[in-house]
Amino acid sequence: VLGKVTVVVFAPEDLALVKGDPRERRRFLDQLTIQRSPRIAAIIADLDKLLRQRSALLKRLAAKRRGGVKVDTSLLDVFDDQFVTLAAQLTAARIKTLALLRPHLVEAYHTVASGQSDAAVVVKSGITGGELDAHHEAEFHDEHIVASRMREALAAAREKELDRAITLIGPQRDDYIFTLGSLPARGYASHGESWSLALALRLASFQLLAAQADASGRGTPILILDDVFAELDATRRNRLAEIVAAAEQVCITAAVPTDVPAQLETTWFHVEDAQVIPIASPHEHQDDDDKSR
């Protein structure tokens, strides 16, 4: 169903997008990029396979060098040509997705965080080794420029890679630094701020994919929220409910049913011991209780 059914899921584990290691953030952006352009899935799979082969070759060459044997790097050159081609496509696709995501992220964070500090994201490139400013990030929309920069970086890192027997250059080393105001969220954001930022990333993804769906004539994505309202106060719950109401299909889980705002038109089910039972809205019972009092 890749490319046919689009789903955005927010779960408590998404705190790792803010507090976790770079792998979590790369996975997030790759998943979003694949949903925008399913062909990227094949590029990522080919790149992962090539990276394993290249790393294995580096280990063999490094072992020979440590043994005093002169090594032939011609096969490494062949791997590098393929590596650059695939890596340039993935890098450019990630950068384009991120550029489209940014305005939605700013808006979503303001919504769920009640207008606190602005949310932003900076690219730390696995090709240049540093953070990309606006000019260089714009350049990286072009696969040819990415490929050129990567060839230069691989050539400069060749001796280090042979010494350390690992691949030091490439999109597998990218990171995306989320900031709130002037500070990086990782290490400085509170639990509430981290939760709001992680939720904003998923809501921004939903808005981006919904906009793309409207342009292509497809329906908006399915939105799944796993116990998200439990961490929000009443004001933020209502604001989130306004955003959620725009989706064509939403699935929400809640350990405490009344955490879900009453204005959401919902069909309720109780799930216990693998049994799914339709039930009335808990808000209806709450209204009856209020009237009886």
Coordinates of C-alpha atoms in Angstrom, one line a residue:
V1 CA 0.0 0.0 0.0
L2 CA 3.0 2.3 -0.1
G3 CA 2.0 5.4 -2.0
K4 CA -1.7 4.4 -1.8
V5 CA -2.5 4.8 1.9
T6 CA -0.9 7.6 3.9
V7 CA -0.9 7.4 7.6
V8 CA 0.5 9.7 10.3
V9 CA 0.9 8.2 13.8
F10 CA 1.8 10.1 17.0
A11 CA 2.7 8.0 20.0
P12 CA 4.5 8.7 23.3
E13 CA 7.6 7.0 21.9
D14 CA 7.9 10.0 19.5
L15 CA 9.7 11.8 22.3
A16 CA 12.8 10.1 20.9
L17 CA 12.5 12.5 17.9
V18 CA 13.5 15.3 20.3
K19 CA 15.6 13.5 23.0
G20 CA 16.9 10.4 21.1
D21 CA 19.9 9.9 18.9
P22 CA 20.2 11.1 15.3
R23 CA 19.0 7.7 13.9
E24 CA 15.4 8.5 15.2
R25 CA 15.3 11.9 13.4
R26 CA 16.7 10.4 10.2
R27 CA 14.1 7.7 10.3
F28 CA 11.3 10.2 10.8
L29 CA 12.4 12.4 7.9
D30 CA 13.0 9.3 5.7
Q31 CA 9.5 8.0 6.4
L32 CA 8.0 11.4 5.6
T33 CA 10.0 11.6 2.4
I34 CA 8.9 8.2 1.3
Q35 CA 5.3 9.1 1.9
R36 CA 5.8 12.1 -0.4
S37 CA 7.8 10.1 -2.9
P38 CA 7.6 6.3 -2.6
R39 CA 10.5 5.8 -5.0
I40 CA 12.8 7.0 -2.2
A41 CA 12.2 3.7 -0.4
A42 CA 14.1 1.8 -3.1
I43 CA 17.0 4.4 -2.9
I44 CA 17.2 4.0 0.9
A45 CA 17.3 0.2 0.6
D46 CA 20.0 0.2 -2.1
L47 CA 22.0 2.7 -0.1
D48 CA 21.8 0.6 3.1
K49 CA 23.0 -2.4 1.2
L50 CA 25.8 -0.5 -0.5
L51 CA 26.9 1.0 2.8
R52 CA 27.2 -2.5 4.3
Q53 CA 29.3 -3.7 1.4
R54 CA 31.5 -0.6 1.4
S55 CA 32.1 -0.9 5.2
A56 CA 33.1 -4.5 4.8
L57 CA 35.5 -3.6 2.0
L58 CA 37.0 -0.9 4.2
K59 CA 37.6 -3.4 7.0
R60 CA 39.4 -5.8 4.6
L61 CA 41.6 -3.0 3.2
A62 CA 42.3 -1.6 6.7
A63 CA 43.4 -5.1 7.9
K64 CA 45.8 -5.4 5.0
R65 CA 47.2 -2.0 5.6
R66 CA 47.9 -2.8 9.2
G67 CA 49.7 -5.9 8.1
G68 CA 52.0 -3.8 5.9
V69 CA 50.4 -4.8 2.6
K70 CA 49.9 -2.2 -0.1
V71 CA 46.2 -2.1 -0.9
D72 CA 44.4 -1.6 -4.2
T73 CA 41.5 0.9 -3.8
S74 CA 40.1 0.6 -7.3
L75 CA 37.1 -1.4 -6.0
L76 CA 36.5 1.3 -3.4
D77 CA 36.4 3.8 -6.2
V78 CA 33.6 1.8 -7.9
F79 CA 31.7 1.7 -4.6
D80 CA 32.1 5.4 -4.2
D81 CA 30.6 6.2 -7.6
Q82 CA 27.5 4.3 -6.7
F83 CA 27.4 5.6 -3.2
V84 CA 27.6 9.2 -4.4
T85 CA 24.7 8.8 -6.8
L86 CA 22.4 7.2 -4.3
A87 CA 23.4 9.5 -1.4
A88 CA 22.9 12.6 -3.5
Q89 CA 19.3 11.6 -4.4
L90 CA 18.5 10.8 -0.8
T91 CA 20.1 14.0 0.6
A92 CA 18.3 16.3 -1.9
A93 CA 15.0 14.5 -1.2
R94 CA 15.4 15.0 2.6
I95 CA 16.3 18.7 2.2
K96 CA 13.3 19.3 0.0
T97 CA 11.0 17.6 2.4
L98 CA 12.4 19.5 5.4
A99 CA 11.9 22.8 3.5
L100 CA 8.3 22.0 3.0
L101 CA 7.8 20.8 6.6
R102 CA 9.3 23.9 8.3
P103 CA 6.3 26.4 8.0
H104 CA 3.9 23.6 9.1
L105 CA 6.1 22.9 12.1
V106 CA 6.2 26.5 13.2
E107 CA 2.4 26.8 13.0
A108 CA 1.8 23.4 14.7
Y109 CA 4.1 24.2 17.6
H110 CA 2.5 27.6 18.2
T111 CA -0.9 25.8 18.3
V112 CA 0.0 23.1 20.8
A113 CA 2.4 25.2 22.9
S114 CA 0.2 28.2 23.3
G115 CA 2.5 30.6 21.4
Q116 CA 5.7 29.9 23.3
S117 CA 9.2 30.0 21.7
D118 CA 9.4 29.4 17.9
A119 CA 10.3 25.9 16.8
A120 CA 13.0 25.6 14.1
V121 CA 15.3 22.9 12.7
V122 CA 18.9 23.1 11.4
V123 CA 20.6 20.5 9.2
K124 CA 23.9 19.0 10.4
S125 CA 25.2 17.5 7.2
G126 CA 27.0 14.1 7.1
I127 CA 28.7 15.4 3.9
T128 CA 30.1 18.7 5.0
G129 CA 30.4 17.8 8.7
G130 CA 28.8 21.0 9.9
E131 CA 25.5 22.8 10.1
L132 CA 24.1 24.1 6.8
D133 CA 23.2 27.8 6.6
A134 CA 20.3 28.9 4.4
H135 CA 22.5 29.3 1.3
H136 CA 24.1 25.9 1.4
E137 CA 20.9 24.2 2.3
A138 CA 19.3 25.7 -0.8
E139 CA 22.2 24.4 -2.8
F140 CA 21.6 20.9 -1.5
H141 CA 18.2 20.9 -3.3
D142 CA 20.3 20.1 -6.4
E143 CA 21.5 16.5 -6.6
H144 CA 24.4 17.5 -8.8
I145 CA 25.7 19.9 -6.2
V146 CA 25.3 17.4 -3.5
A147 CA 27.2 14.8 -5.5
S148 CA 30.0 17.2 -6.2
R149 CA 30.4 18.1 -2.5
M150 CA 30.3 14.5 -1.5
R151 CA 33.0 13.4 -4.0
E152 CA 35.2 16.1 -2.5
A153 CA 34.5 15.0 1.1
L154 CA 35.1 11.3 0.3
A155 CA 38.4 12.1 -1.3
A156 CA 39.5 14.2 1.7
A157 CA 38.4 11.5 4.1
R158 CA 39.8 8.5 2.3
E159 CA 42.9 8.0 4.5
K160 CA 40.8 8.4 7.7
E161 CA 38.3 5.9 6.5
L162 CA 41.0 3.4 5.7
D163 CA 42.6 3.9 9.1
R164 CA 39.3 3.6 11.0
A165 CA 37.7 1.1 8.7
I166 CA 34.3 2.9 8.7
T167 CA 32.4 5.1 6.3
L168 CA 32.7 8.7 7.7
I169 CA 30.9 10.6 4.9
G170 CA 27.3 10.4 3.8
P171 CA 23.6 10.9 4.7
Q172 CA 23.8 8.1 7.2
R173 CA 25.5 10.7 9.4
D174 CA 23.0 13.5 8.9
D175 CA 21.3 15.0 12.0
Y176 CA 18.5 17.5 12.3
I177 CA 18.8 19.8 15.3
F178 CA 15.4 21.0 16.6
T179 CA 15.6 24.3 18.4
L180 CA 13.1 26.3 20.6
G181 CA 14.0 29.9 20.5
S182 CA 17.8 30.0 20.5
L183 CA 18.5 26.7 22.3
P184 CA 18.6 23.2 21.0
A185 CA 15.6 21.2 22.2
R186 CA 17.7 18.2 23.0
G187 CA 19.2 18.8 26.4
Y188 CA 17.4 22.1 27.1
A189 CA 13.7 21.6 26.5
S190 CA 11.5 20.5 29.4
H191 CA 9.4 17.4 29.2
G192 CA 6.3 19.4 28.3
E193 CA 8.2 21.3 25.6
S194 CA 9.7 18.1 24.2
W195 CA 6.2 16.5 24.1
S196 CA 4.7 19.6 22.4
L197 CA 7.6 19.6 19.8
A198 CA 7.3 15.9 19.0
L199 CA 3.5 16.3 18.6
A200 CA 4.0 19.4 16.4
L201 CA 6.4 17.3 14.2
R202 CA 3.6 14.8 13.6
L203 CA 0.9 17.4 13.1
A204 CA 3.2 19.3 10.7
S205 CA 3.7 16.0 8.8
F206 CA 0.0 15.6 8.6
Q207 CA -0.5 19.1 7.3
L208 CA 2.2 18.7 4.7
L209 CA 0.8 15.4 3.4
A210 CA -2.7 16.7 3.5
A211 CA -1.6 19.7 1.3
Q212 CA 0.1 17.3 -1.1
A213 CA -3.0 15.1 -1.1
D214 CA -5.2 18.0 -2.0
A215 CA -3.0 18.9 -4.9
S216 CA -3.0 15.4 -6.3
G217 CA -6.7 14.8 -5.7
R218 CA -6.2 12.1 -3.1
G219 CA -7.8 12.1 0.4
T220 CA -6.1 13.5 3.5
P221 CA -3.9 11.1 5.5
I222 CA -5.3 8.8 8.2
L223 CA -4.3 10.3 11.5
I224 CA -3.6 8.1 14.5
L225 CA -3.1 9.6 18.0
D226 CA -2.0 7.2 20.8
D227 CA -3.0 8.6 24.2
V228 CA -1.9 12.1 23.2
F229 CA -4.5 14.1 25.1
A230 CA -3.4 12.8 28.5
E231 CA -0.3 15.0 28.5
L232 CA -2.2 18.2 27.5
D233 CA -4.2 20.7 29.5
A234 CA -7.8 21.5 28.5
T235 CA -6.8 24.5 26.3
R236 CA -4.3 22.5 24.3
R237 CA -6.7 19.6 24.0
N238 CA -9.3 21.9 22.5
R239 CA -6.7 23.4 20.1
L240 CA -5.5 20.0 19.0
A241 CA -9.1 18.9 18.5
E242 CA -9.6 21.7 16.1
I243 CA -6.7 20.5 14.0
V244 CA -7.7 16.8 14.3
A245 CA -11.2 17.7 13.1
A246 CA -9.9 18.6 9.6
A247 CA -8.8 15.0 9.0
E248 CA -11.1 12.7 7.1
Q249 CA -10.2 9.7 9.3
V250 CA -8.8 9.8 12.8
C251 CA -8.1 7.0 15.3
I252 CA -7.6 8.0 18.9
T253 CA -6.7 5.9 21.9
A254 CA -7.2 7.1 25.5
A255 CA -6.8 5.4 28.8
V256 CA -9.1 8.0 30.3
P257 CA -12.0 8.5 27.8
T258 CA -12.9 12.0 29.1
D259 CA -9.4 13.2 28.1
V260 CA -10.7 13.3 24.6
P261 CA -12.5 16.7 23.9
A262 CA -16.2 16.4 23.7
Q263 CA -16.4 18.5 20.4
L264 CA -14.8 15.7 18.4
E265 CA -17.5 13.7 16.7
T266 CA -16.4 10.1 17.5
T267 CA -17.5 6.5 17.5
W268 CA -16.3 4.8 20.8
F269 CA -15.0 1.4 21.4
H270 CA -13.8 -0.3 24.6
V271 CA -10.9 -2.6 24.2
E272 CA -10.0 -5.2 26.8
D273 CA -8.6 -8.7 26.7
A274 CA -8.5 -8.6 22.9
Q275 CA -12.3 -7.8 22.8
V276 CA -13.5 -4.7 20.9
I277 CA -16.9 -3.5 22.1
P278 CA -18.9 -0.5 20.8
I279 CA -19.9 1.9 23.6
A280 CA -21.7 5.2 24.1
S281 CA -19.7 8.3 24.3
P282 CA -18.4 8.9 27.9
H283 CA -19.3 12.5 27.5
E284 CA -23.0 11.6 27.2
H285 CA -22.8 9.9 30.6
Q286 CA -21.0 12.9 32.0
D287 CA -23.7 15.2 30.7
D288 CA -26.4 13.0 32.3
D289 CA -24.6 13.1 35.6
D290 CA -24.3 16.9 35.5
K291 CA -28.1 17.2 34.8
S292 CA -28.9 14.8 37.7
R293 CA -26.8 16.9 40.1

